[in-house]
C-alpha atoms as one frame of an Amber mdcrd trajectory, in Angstrom:
protein
   0.000   0.000   0.000   1.372   3.389  -0.883   2.222   5.712   1.991   0.855
   9.250   2.130   3.434  12.046   2.186   6.508  11.320   4.232   4.661   9.295
   6.902   5.843   5.774   7.598   3.327   3.725   9.503   5.770   1.979  11.829
   6.756   5.405  13.190   3.105   6.219  13.845   2.393   2.833  15.414   5.435
   2.917  17.700   4.650   6.465  18.823   1.022   5.627  19.532   1.923   2.436
  21.413   4.464   4.320  23.530   1.977   7.038  24.473  -0.636   4.454  25.464
   1.926   2.887  27.805   1.773   6.062  29.879  -1.527   4.922  31.378  -0.118
   1.855  33.192   3.213   3.601  33.885   1.631   6.605  35.588  -0.956   4.409
  37.294   1.775   2.273  38.846   3.612   5.425  39.932   0.902   5.705  42.597
   2.625   2.708  44.227   6.249   3.324  43.242   9.058   2.514  45.668  11.749
   4.730  44.126  11.946   7.111  47.067  10.138   9.834  45.126   6.393  10.015
  45.445   3.783  10.851  42.836   0.873  13.316  42.900  -1.093  10.581  44.662
   0.985   7.989  46.489  -0.318   4.928  48.289   2.869   3.235  49.462   5.426
   0.888  47.999   4.561  -2.034  45.721   7.667  -3.609  44.267   5.760  -5.747
  41.778   4.061  -2.745  40.153   7.308  -0.776  40.320   9.072  -3.559  38.398
   6.967  -2.749  35.348   8.175   0.841  35.508  11.770  -0.416  35.806  11.315
  -2.308  32.526   9.688   0.561  30.630  11.310   3.718  32.002  14.727   3.349
  30.295  13.255   3.505  26.793   9.729   4.880  26.501  10.494   8.622  26.674
  13.768   8.210  24.693  11.690   6.476  22.020   9.474   9.560  21.664  12.479
  11.861  21.174  14.054   9.494  18.643  10.802   9.256  16.689  10.476  13.039
  16.787  13.954  13.333  15.277  13.122  10.852  12.524   9.865  12.656  11.730
  11.624  16.040  11.698  14.063  14.912   9.011  11.202  13.791   6.795   9.232
  16.975   7.548  12.154  19.216   6.617  12.220  17.483   3.262   8.789  18.979
   2.573   8.883  22.236   4.577  11.179  25.207   4.757  12.936  25.939   8.047
  10.564  28.850   8.624   7.502  26.663   8.033   8.917  24.008  10.363   9.464
  26.587  13.129   5.909  27.874  12.785   4.508  24.356  12.857   6.531  23.478
  15.982   5.364  26.636  17.742   1.730  25.830  16.983   2.070  22.170  17.833
   4.230  22.499  20.937   4.354  25.987  22.435   0.626  26.732  22.295  -0.375
  23.413  23.942   2.381  23.903  26.528   1.044  27.325  27.515  -2.549  26.060
  27.520  -1.611  22.991  29.537   0.273  25.063  32.105  -2.784  27.255  32.528
  -5.540  24.634  32.601  -4.132  21.128  33.187  -1.028  20.981  35.348  -2.381
  23.117  38.227  -5.185  20.567  38.650  -2.625  17.847  39.317  -0.829  19.864
  41.964  -4.201  20.814  43.490  -5.026  17.173  44.117  -1.486  16.498  45.356
  -1.750  19.390  47.792  -5.055  18.077  49.076  -3.709  14.540  49.373  -0.374
  15.270  51.061  -0.928  18.633  52.741  -4.593  18.365  53.686  -5.376  21.531
  51.724  -9.061  22.418  52.033  -9.167  25.766  50.222 -10.632  26.553  46.841
  -9.118  25.992  43.423  -8.683  29.694  42.590  -6.681  30.223  45.774  -4.588
  27.214  44.812  -3.918  28.704  41.355  -2.336  31.739  42.984  -0.240  29.468
  45.199   0.809  27.333  42.215   2.117  30.239  40.154   3.857  31.996  43.060
   5.624  29.121  44.834   8.614  27.172  43.530  10.180  24.276  45.438  11.528
  21.116  43.790   9.439  21.302  40.564   7.655  18.014  41.327   4.385  19.750
  42.206   3.645  17.142  44.862   3.401  19.913  47.469   1.152  22.060  45.294
   3.946  24.347  44.113   4.858  25.159  40.518   5.741  22.299  38.186   5.707
  21.728  34.423   4.289  18.276  35.201   4.243  15.900  32.271   4.503  18.899
  29.927   8.276  18.927  30.451   8.331  16.679  27.375   6.553  19.290  25.241
   8.874  22.084  26.376  12.036  20.003  25.919  10.896  18.829  22.501  10.410
  22.395  21.337  13.847  23.446  22.609  15.697  20.493  21.065  13.736  20.865
  17.811  14.894  24.454  17.466  18.486  23.616  18.458  18.606  20.704  16.007
  17.129  22.894  13.267  19.938  25.400  13.779  22.527  22.605  13.720  21.064
  21.151  10.525  21.768  24.421   8.735  25.497  23.880   9.366  25.448  20.083
   9.084  22.751  19.084   6.583  21.566  15.507   6.665  23.091  14.876   3.228
  26.607  15.526   4.513  26.245  12.935   7.277  24.319  10.361   5.226  27.282
   8.561   3.648  28.955   8.093   7.050  25.744   6.827   8.637  25.213   4.291
   5.864  28.616   2.756   6.617  27.950   2.353  10.335  27.754  -1.285  11.482
  25.036  -2.354  13.908  27.551  -2.382  16.757  28.542   1.186  15.883  24.919
   2.291  16.085  24.600   0.507  19.427  27.698   2.326  20.720  25.935   5.657
  20.206  24.602   5.051  23.708  27.946   6.376  24.990  27.428  10.008  23.871
  23.757   9.714  24.843  24.830   8.621  28.337  27.388  11.435  28.601  24.858
  14.026  27.421  22.572  12.836  30.227  24.594  14.992  32.625  23.997  18.193
  30.633  20.985  20.261  31.605  19.704  17.611  33.985  16.848  18.889  36.157
  15.418  16.275  38.496  16.408  13.428  36.175  14.945  15.110  33.075  17.986
  15.809  30.932  17.793  18.339  28.131  21.215  17.201  26.887  20.142  13.567
  26.580  16.891  14.528  24.834  18.918  16.569  22.327  21.278  13.631  21.692
  18.353  11.234  21.169  16.640  13.646  18.780  19.859  14.026  16.762  20.289
  10.231  16.681  16.801   9.959  15.221  17.394  12.791  12.755  20.796  11.746
  11.407  20.965   7.983  12.008  17.727   6.119  12.704  15.765   7.776   9.922
  18.195   6.251   7.438  16.770   3.178   5.720  20.175   1.525   5.205  21.067
   1.922   8.886  17.703   0.507   9.928  18.106  -2.374   7.484  21.420  -3.198
   9.137  19.687  -3.280  12.519  17.033  -5.598  11.101  19.697  -8.039   9.899
  21.165  -8.112  13.398  17.866  -8.104  15.239  18.052 -11.549  16.837  21.243
 -11.127  18.851  20.217  -7.567  19.746  16.763  -8.727  20.849  18.299 -11.549
  22.901  20.656  -9.073  24.561  17.718  -6.753  25.210  15.661  -9.483  26.887
  18.625 -10.635  28.979  19.364  -7.034  29.971  15.742  -6.430  30.974  15.729
  -9.536  33.164  19.020  -8.425  34.694  17.555  -4.975  35.401  14.680  -6.434
  37.399  17.067  -8.706  39.308  19.391  -5.796  40.068  16.425  -3.689  41.083
  15.212  -6.303  43.544  18.648  -6.802  45.088  20.348  -3.405  44.703  17.395
  -0.979  44.322  19.330   1.021  41.681  21.829  -0.036  39.047  23.360   3.171
  37.711  22.944   5.681  34.898  25.341   3.827  32.589  23.191   0.695  32.576
  19.918   2.602  32.245  21.177   4.499  29.197  22.674   1.393  27.583  19.563
  -0.727  28.015  17.246   2.130  27.030  19.138   2.759  23.785  19.362  -0.957
  22.990  15.616  -1.349  23.514  14.868   1.634  21.274  16.955   0.076  18.487
  15.291  -3.324  18.865  11.788  -1.865  18.881  12.541   0.315  15.856  13.863
  -2.652  13.879  10.929  -4.862  14.890   8.468  -2.056  14.252   9.831  -1.421
  10.766   9.631  -5.131  10.015   6.207  -5.935  11.465   4.304  -2.681  12.132
   4.863  -0.735   8.918   1.232  -0.999   7.915  -1.864   1.126   8.016  -4.636
   0.011  10.349  -7.867   1.687  11.409  -6.430   2.214  14.884  -3.366   3.887
  13.334  -5.506   6.525  11.655  -7.483   7.137  14.842  -4.479   7.314  17.165
  -2.515   9.530  14.781  -5.052  12.205  15.646  -5.820  11.233  19.227  -2.415
  10.320  20.705  -1.041  13.845  21.164  -4.210  15.257  22.795  -4.336  12.057
  24.881  -0.775  12.715  26.043  -1.671  16.266  27.064  -4.866  15.288  28.886
  -4.037  11.904  30.389  -2.044  12.721  33.526  -4.399  15.387  34.833  -7.345
  13.037  34.498  -5.371  10.102  35.922  -4.354  12.057  39.029  -7.979  13.096
  39.672  -9.194   9.518  39.199  -6.456   8.202  41.515  -7.333  10.754  44.213
 -10.906   9.525  44.467 -10.197   5.853  43.758  -7.647   5.253  46.518 -10.048
   6.749  49.044 -13.087   4.794  47.916 -11.864   1.360  46.791 -10.157  -1.465
  48.645  -7.236  -3.568  47.399  -4.258  -2.539  45.327  -5.201  -4.695  42.315
  -8.689  -3.225  42.089  -7.430   0.312  42.674  -4.764   0.002  39.966  -7.255
  -1.436  37.497  -9.792   1.299  38.255  -7.229   4.095  37.926  -5.731   2.786
  34.671  -8.965   1.847  32.901 -10.983   4.739  34.308  -8.432   7.365  33.330
  -8.112   5.848  29.858 -11.862   5.929  29.211 -12.249   9.452  30.594  -9.250
  10.735  28.636 -10.586   9.359  25.355 -13.992  10.852  26.179 -12.371  14.217
  26.965 -10.512  14.086  23.651 -13.791  13.659  21.760 -15.375  16.524  23.693
 -12.399  18.750  22.841 -12.812  17.782  19.180 -16.169  19.580  19.223 -14.711
  22.813  20.633 -12.756  24.727  17.940 -11.325  27.249  20.389  -9.968  24.499
  22.612  -8.741  22.184  19.862  -5.701  24.373  19.226  -4.676  24.024  22.874
  -4.242  20.280  22.392  -2.316  20.568  19.144  -5.232  20.123  16.760  -6.580
  22.532  14.162  -9.278  22.743  11.571 -12.327  20.494  11.520 -13.025  17.582
  13.906 -11.797  14.082  13.186 -12.455  12.865   9.668 -11.193   9.769   7.959
  -7.843  10.264   6.311  -6.965  13.463   8.221  -3.310  13.002   9.256  -2.390
  16.444  10.560
């Protein structure tokens, strides 16, 4: 089947799958045992935390890599000025809207849960925008919340765009196409080193920039990806063994170091990209739907999940039931909220959508 424009379906499918994973990941954060709480925190559950241990090294890196790949294709069809305008509309406007209407709700519930706050929401808004502590927002103070990803993506997109003017993709292409699979795997070293640049609370702007560049210059190259596909079995075996080792280390050592996290995260990204290109490069009805819904779902999901968790943990018994109710309930309500937003033209732009509501074949 012929692809439309520059879109490749495995990129869409991997991005959509990764965003959907945020529902169980953020649900299980309610019971994490990492020493850092969540907006709602019910105590430590090592079993639920193990799932986060398996997913955390790669699922946000995957989004930055995919963004880099998509940017290279987009710049083949847009001028730099058009790309900048599109990024501002798609990222900056939703970030500002989310900071005004979504993130304060999360910190409101956290403040009520941890601090026993009993005041009104408007009074909390003033507190939120005038108090800065550790940027987690768990005490009700200012935080970018889950929108750190949107802000970082805009910054690295602009920085990478500037770099691409001095180092166009075409100049790097011949070197990339000669890279062996092991060479691509070893790119985790600069990614790991960049982790220590611009690191705020574990969210590293330097690492996000390195991942985006890896997507832009390396992993969007068909020859490089083909080389990964030909080496997929030993890489996949290493990935599985490394994931098992991570859980074992987590159970016995609690933490296993930034080097290992960055190595395993990068390896998993490569394996999933190769497998996705081989098996998921196809158009399905759910692909078309999620291409439109996934970004608004990302923006809306955590605020709704925190609210659902706040009421669920106080009204339901048993961790299994609570986790199921939070995950499934927040998913259903988020999808419902997305469809409501689709009917509100003035609000649609705040979640990265424009024009008319969802129609078949619309891939904006």
